CSV table of C-alpha atoms and ligand atoms in Angstrom, one decimal:
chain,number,residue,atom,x,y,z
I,1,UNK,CA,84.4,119.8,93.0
I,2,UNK,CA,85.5,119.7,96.7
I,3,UNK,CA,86.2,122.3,99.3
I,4,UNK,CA,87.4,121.0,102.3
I,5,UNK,CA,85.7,122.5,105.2
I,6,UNK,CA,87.9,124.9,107.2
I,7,UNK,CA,87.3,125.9,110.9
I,8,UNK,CA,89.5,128.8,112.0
I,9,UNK,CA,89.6,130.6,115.4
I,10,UNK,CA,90.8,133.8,116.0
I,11,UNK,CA,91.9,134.5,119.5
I,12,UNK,CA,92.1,138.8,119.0
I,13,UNK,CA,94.0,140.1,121.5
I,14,UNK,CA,94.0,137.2,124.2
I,15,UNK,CA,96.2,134.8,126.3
I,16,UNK,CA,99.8,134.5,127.6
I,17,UNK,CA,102.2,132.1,125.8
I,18,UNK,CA,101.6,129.6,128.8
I,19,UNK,CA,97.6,130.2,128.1
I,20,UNK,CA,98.0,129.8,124.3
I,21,UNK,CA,99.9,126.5,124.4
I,22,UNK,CA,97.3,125.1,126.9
I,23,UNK,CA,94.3,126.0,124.6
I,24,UNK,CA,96.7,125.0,121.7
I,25,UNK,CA,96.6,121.3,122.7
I,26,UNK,CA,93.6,120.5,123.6
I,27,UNK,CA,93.0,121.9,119.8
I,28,UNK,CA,95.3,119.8,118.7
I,29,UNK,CA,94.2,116.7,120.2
I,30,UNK,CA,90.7,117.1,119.7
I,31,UNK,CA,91.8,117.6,115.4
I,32,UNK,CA,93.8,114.7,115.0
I,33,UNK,CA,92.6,111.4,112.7
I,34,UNK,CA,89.8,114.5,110.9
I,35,UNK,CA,90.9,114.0,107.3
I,36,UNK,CA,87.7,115.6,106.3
I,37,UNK,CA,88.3,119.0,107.3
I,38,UNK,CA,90.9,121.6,108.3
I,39,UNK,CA,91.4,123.6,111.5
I,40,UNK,CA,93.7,126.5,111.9
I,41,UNK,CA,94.2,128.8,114.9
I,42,UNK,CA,95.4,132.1,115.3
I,43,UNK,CA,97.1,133.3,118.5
I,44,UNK,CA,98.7,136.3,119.2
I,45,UNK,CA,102.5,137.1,117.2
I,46,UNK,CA,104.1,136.6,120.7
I,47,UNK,CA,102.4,133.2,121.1
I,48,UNK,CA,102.7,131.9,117.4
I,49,UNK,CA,106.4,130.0,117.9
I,50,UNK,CA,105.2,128.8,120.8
I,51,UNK,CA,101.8,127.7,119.8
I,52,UNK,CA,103.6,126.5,116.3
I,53,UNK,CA,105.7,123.5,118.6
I,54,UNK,CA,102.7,122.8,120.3
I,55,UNK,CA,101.1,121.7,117.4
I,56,UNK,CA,103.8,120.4,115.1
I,57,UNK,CA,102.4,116.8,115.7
I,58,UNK,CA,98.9,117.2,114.8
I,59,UNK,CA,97.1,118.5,111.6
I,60,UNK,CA,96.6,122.2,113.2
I,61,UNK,CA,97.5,125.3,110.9
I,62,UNK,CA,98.6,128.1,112.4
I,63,UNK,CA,98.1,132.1,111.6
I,64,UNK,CA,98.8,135.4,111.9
I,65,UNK,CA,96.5,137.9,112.9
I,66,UNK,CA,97.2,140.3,109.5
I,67,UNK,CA,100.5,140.1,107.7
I,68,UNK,CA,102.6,143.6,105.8
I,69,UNK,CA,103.2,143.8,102.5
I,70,UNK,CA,106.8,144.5,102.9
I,71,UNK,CA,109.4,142.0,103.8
I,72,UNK,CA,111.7,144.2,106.4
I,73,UNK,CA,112.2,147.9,106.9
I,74,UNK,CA,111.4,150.4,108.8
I,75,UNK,CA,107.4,149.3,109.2
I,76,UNK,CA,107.2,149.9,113.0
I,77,UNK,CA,104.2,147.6,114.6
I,78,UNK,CA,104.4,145.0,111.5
I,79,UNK,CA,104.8,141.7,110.9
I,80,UNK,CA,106.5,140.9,107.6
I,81,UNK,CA,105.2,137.5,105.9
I,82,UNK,CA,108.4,135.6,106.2
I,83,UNK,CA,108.7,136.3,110.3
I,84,UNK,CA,104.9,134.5,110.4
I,85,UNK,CA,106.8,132.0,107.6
I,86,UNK,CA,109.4,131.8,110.5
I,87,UNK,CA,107.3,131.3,113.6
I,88,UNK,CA,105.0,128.5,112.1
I,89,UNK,CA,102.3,130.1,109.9
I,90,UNK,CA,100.9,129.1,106.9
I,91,UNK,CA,98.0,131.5,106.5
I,92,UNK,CA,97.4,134.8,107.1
I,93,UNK,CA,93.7,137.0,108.2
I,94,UNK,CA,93.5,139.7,106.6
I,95,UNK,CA,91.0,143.0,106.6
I,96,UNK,CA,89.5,141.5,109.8
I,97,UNK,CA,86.4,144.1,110.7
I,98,UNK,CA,88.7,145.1,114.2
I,99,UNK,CA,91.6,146.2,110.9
I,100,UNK,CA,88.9,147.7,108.9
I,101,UNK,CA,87.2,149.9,111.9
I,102,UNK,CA,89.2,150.2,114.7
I,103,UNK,CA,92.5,151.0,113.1
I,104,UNK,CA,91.5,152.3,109.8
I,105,UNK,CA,92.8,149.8,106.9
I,106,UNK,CA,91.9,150.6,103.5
I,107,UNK,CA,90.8,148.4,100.9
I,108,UNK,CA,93.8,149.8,99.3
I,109,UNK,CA,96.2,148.5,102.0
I,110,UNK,CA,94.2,145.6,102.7
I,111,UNK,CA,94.9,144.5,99.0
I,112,UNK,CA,99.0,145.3,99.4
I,113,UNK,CA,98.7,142.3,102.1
I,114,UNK,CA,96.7,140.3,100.5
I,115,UNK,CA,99.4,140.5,98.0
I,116,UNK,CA,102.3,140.3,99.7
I,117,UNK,CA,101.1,137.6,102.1
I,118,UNK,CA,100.3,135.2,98.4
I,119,UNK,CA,103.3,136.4,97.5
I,120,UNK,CA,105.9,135.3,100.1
I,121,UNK,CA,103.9,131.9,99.7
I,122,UNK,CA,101.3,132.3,102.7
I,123,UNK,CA,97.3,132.0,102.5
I,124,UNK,CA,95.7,135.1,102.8
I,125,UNK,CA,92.1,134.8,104.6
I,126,UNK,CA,90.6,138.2,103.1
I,127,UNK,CA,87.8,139.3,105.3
I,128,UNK,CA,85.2,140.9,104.4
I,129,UNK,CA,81.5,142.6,106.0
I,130,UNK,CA,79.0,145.4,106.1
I,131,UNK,CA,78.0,147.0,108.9
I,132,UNK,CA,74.8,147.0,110.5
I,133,UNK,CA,73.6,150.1,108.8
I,134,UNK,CA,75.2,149.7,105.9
I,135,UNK,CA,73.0,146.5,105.9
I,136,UNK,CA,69.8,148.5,106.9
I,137,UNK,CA,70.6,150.9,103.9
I,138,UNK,CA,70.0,148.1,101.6
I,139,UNK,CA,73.8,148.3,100.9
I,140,UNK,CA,74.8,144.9,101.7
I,141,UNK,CA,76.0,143.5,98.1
I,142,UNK,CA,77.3,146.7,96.9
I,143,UNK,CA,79.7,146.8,100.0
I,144,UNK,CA,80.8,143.2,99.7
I,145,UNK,CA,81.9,143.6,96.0
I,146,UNK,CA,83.6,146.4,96.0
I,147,UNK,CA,85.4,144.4,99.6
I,148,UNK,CA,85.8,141.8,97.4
I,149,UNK,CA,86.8,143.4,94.3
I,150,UNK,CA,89.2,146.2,95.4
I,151,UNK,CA,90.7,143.3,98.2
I,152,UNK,CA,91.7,140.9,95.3
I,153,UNK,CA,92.9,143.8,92.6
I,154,UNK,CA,96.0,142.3,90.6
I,155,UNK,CA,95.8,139.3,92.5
I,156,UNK,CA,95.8,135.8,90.6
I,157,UNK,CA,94.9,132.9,92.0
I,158,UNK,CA,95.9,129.0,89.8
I,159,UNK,CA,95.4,127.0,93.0
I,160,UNK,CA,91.8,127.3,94.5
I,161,UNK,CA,93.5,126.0,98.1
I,162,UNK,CA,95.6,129.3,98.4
I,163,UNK,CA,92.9,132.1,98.7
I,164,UNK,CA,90.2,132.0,101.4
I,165,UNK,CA,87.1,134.5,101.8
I,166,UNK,CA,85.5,135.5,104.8
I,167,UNK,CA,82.3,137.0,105.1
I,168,UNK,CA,82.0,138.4,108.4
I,169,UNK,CA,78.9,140.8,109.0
I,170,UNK,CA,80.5,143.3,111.4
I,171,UNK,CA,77.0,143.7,113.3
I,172,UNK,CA,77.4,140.0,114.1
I,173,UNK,CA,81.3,139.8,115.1
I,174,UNK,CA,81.5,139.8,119.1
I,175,UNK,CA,77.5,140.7,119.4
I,176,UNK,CA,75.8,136.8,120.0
I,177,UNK,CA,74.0,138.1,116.7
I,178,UNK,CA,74.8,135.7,114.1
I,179,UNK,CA,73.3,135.7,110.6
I,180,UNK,CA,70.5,133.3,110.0
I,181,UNK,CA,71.7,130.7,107.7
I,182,UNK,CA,69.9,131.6,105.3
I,183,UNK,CA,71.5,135.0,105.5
I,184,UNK,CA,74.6,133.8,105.3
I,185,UNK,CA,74.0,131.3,102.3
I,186,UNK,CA,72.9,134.0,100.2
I,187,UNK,CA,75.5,136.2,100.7
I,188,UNK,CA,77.9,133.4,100.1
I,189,UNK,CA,76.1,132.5,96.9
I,190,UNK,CA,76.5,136.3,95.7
I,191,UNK,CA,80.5,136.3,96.7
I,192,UNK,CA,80.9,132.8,94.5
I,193,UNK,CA,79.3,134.9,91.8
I,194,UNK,CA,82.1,137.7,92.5
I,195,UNK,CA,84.5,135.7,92.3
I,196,UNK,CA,83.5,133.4,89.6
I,197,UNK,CA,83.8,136.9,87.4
I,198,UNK,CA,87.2,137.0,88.7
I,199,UNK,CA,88.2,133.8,88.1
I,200,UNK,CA,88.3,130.7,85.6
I,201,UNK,CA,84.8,128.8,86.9
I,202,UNK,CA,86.3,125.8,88.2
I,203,UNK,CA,89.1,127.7,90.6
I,204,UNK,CA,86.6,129.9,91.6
I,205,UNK,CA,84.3,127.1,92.3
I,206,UNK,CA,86.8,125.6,94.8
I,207,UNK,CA,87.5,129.0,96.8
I,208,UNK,CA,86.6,128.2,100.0
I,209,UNK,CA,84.3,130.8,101.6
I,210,UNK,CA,84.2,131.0,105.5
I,211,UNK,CA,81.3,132.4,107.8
I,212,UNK,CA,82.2,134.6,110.8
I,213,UNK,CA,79.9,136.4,113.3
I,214,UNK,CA,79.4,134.4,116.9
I,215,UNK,CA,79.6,131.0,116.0
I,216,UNK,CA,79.3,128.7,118.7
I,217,UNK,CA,78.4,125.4,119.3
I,218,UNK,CA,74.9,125.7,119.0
I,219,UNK,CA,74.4,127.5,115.5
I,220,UNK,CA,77.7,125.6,113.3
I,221,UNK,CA,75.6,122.5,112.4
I,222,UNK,CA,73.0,124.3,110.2
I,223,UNK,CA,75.5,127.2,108.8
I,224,UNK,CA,78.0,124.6,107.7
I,225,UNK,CA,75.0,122.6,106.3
I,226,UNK,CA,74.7,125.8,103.8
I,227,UNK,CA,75.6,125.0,100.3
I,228,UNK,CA,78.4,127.6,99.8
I,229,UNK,CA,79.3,128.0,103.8
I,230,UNK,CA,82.8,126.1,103.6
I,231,UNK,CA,83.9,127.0,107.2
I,232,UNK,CA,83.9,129.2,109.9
I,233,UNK,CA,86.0,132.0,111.3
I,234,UNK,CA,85.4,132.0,115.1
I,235,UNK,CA,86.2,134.6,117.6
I,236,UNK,CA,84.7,134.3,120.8
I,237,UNK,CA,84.2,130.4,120.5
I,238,UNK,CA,87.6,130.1,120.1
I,239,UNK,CA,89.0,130.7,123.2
I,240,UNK,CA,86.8,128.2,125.5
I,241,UNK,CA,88.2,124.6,124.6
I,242,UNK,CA,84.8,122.8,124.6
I,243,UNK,CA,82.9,124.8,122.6
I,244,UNK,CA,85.6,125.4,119.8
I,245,UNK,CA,86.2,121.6,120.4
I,246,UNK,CA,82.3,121.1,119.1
I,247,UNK,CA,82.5,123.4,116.3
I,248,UNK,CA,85.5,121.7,115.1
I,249,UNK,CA,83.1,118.7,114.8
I,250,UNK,CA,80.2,120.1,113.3
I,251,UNK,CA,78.3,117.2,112.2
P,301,LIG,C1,86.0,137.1,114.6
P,301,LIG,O1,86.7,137.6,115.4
P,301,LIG,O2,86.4,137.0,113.4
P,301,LIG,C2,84.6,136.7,115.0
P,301,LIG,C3,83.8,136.2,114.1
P,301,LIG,O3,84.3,136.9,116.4
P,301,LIG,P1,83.1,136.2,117.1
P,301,LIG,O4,83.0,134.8,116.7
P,301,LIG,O5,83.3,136.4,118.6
P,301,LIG,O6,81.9,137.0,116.7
């Protein structure tokens, strides 16, 4: 059983196209030769062409920031999958906490893009987290599954490398509070067990399950050295060079 280590950064609602290509590179050049592990960015739509040239040479993976369900139409504000197909992408996030809370996305509508992102062929990135007092309500695990659950409805997955989790406790996203590790690894080890119920044992086995909640260069060694961590999806870290740069190479 492997699952190659996968270290995403999400840069929100930040830089220029001139500002994305220079961060772009020095991602780029700082991933080449890894074979052991993955690392995908995600700029902003109007930067993903762009950023998508910038890194054609090197191992890089590029997404979008959350994907529609429908391929064209009248979906003002959307991105269908095959435009992020088009501008470079190969994976999608999806659910982020800012989708979930700020603009009001359903687990209902967070499933139709999971769906339609797998679909049209990309990776959907399902996030998923509780909020800090769903967390001091003792409601932890019974948020995460029905996250889990109602995100991945109808959804069937023969190929372990084309769904990603991420567990992303909205009270440590953007706060400098990130889960201990062994917060982390025990949520992780509940969401394999989710999953595993979903899935034959040996693709759900191979799922790769990412971390996300301030990251940074200081904390990725011992959340990566977590049995079922299997990446990170960094925010904040993302956007300064040298620290995403030292996440990247989390020993
Ligand atoms: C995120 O945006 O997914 C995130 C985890 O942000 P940060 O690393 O800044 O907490």
């Amino acid at each position: 059983m492997s699952r190659t280590p996968l270290i995403a950064g999400n840069w929100k609602m930040h830089t220029t196209i001139d500002e994305a290509v220079t961060l772009a590179e020095a991602v780029a050049e700082a991933s080449q030769g890894l074979s052991d592990r993955q690392v995908m960015i995600a700029p902003p739509f109007t930067a993903l062409s762009a950023v998508a040239k910038a890194v054609a040479a090197s191992p890089v993976l590029i997404a979008g920031q959350n994907v529609c369900w429908e391929e064209k139409g009248a979906f003002t504000g959307e991105v269908a999958p095959s435009m992020l197909k088009d501008a470079g992408c190969t994976m999608a996030i999806i659910g982020h906490s800012e989708r979930r809370h700020i603009f009001g996305e359903s687990d209902a509508m967070i499933n139709k893009r999971v769906l339609g992102a797998q679909g049209a062929g990309l990776i959907p990135i399902l996030c998923i987290g509780e909020t800090l007092a769903e967390r001091e309500a003792e409601k932890t695990f019974t948020v995460l599954e029905e996250q889990t659950r109602k995100g991945l409805a109808e959804v069937t997955i023969t190929d372990p490398a084309k769904l990603v989790i991420a567990y992303e406790p909205v009270w440590a996203i953007g706060t400098g509070k990130t889960a201990s590790k062994e917060q982390a690894q025990e949520v992780h080890a509940f969401l394999r067990k989710i999953i595993t119920d979903l899935y034959e044992k040996n693709i759900a086995s191979q799922i790769r399950i990412l971390y996300g909640g301030s990251v940074n260069s200081d904390n990725v060694d011992a959340l990566m050295a977590q049995q079922d961590v299997d990446g990170a999806l960094v925010g904040g870290a993302a956007l300064k060079p040298e620290a995403f740069i030292r996440i990247i190479r989390f020993q």
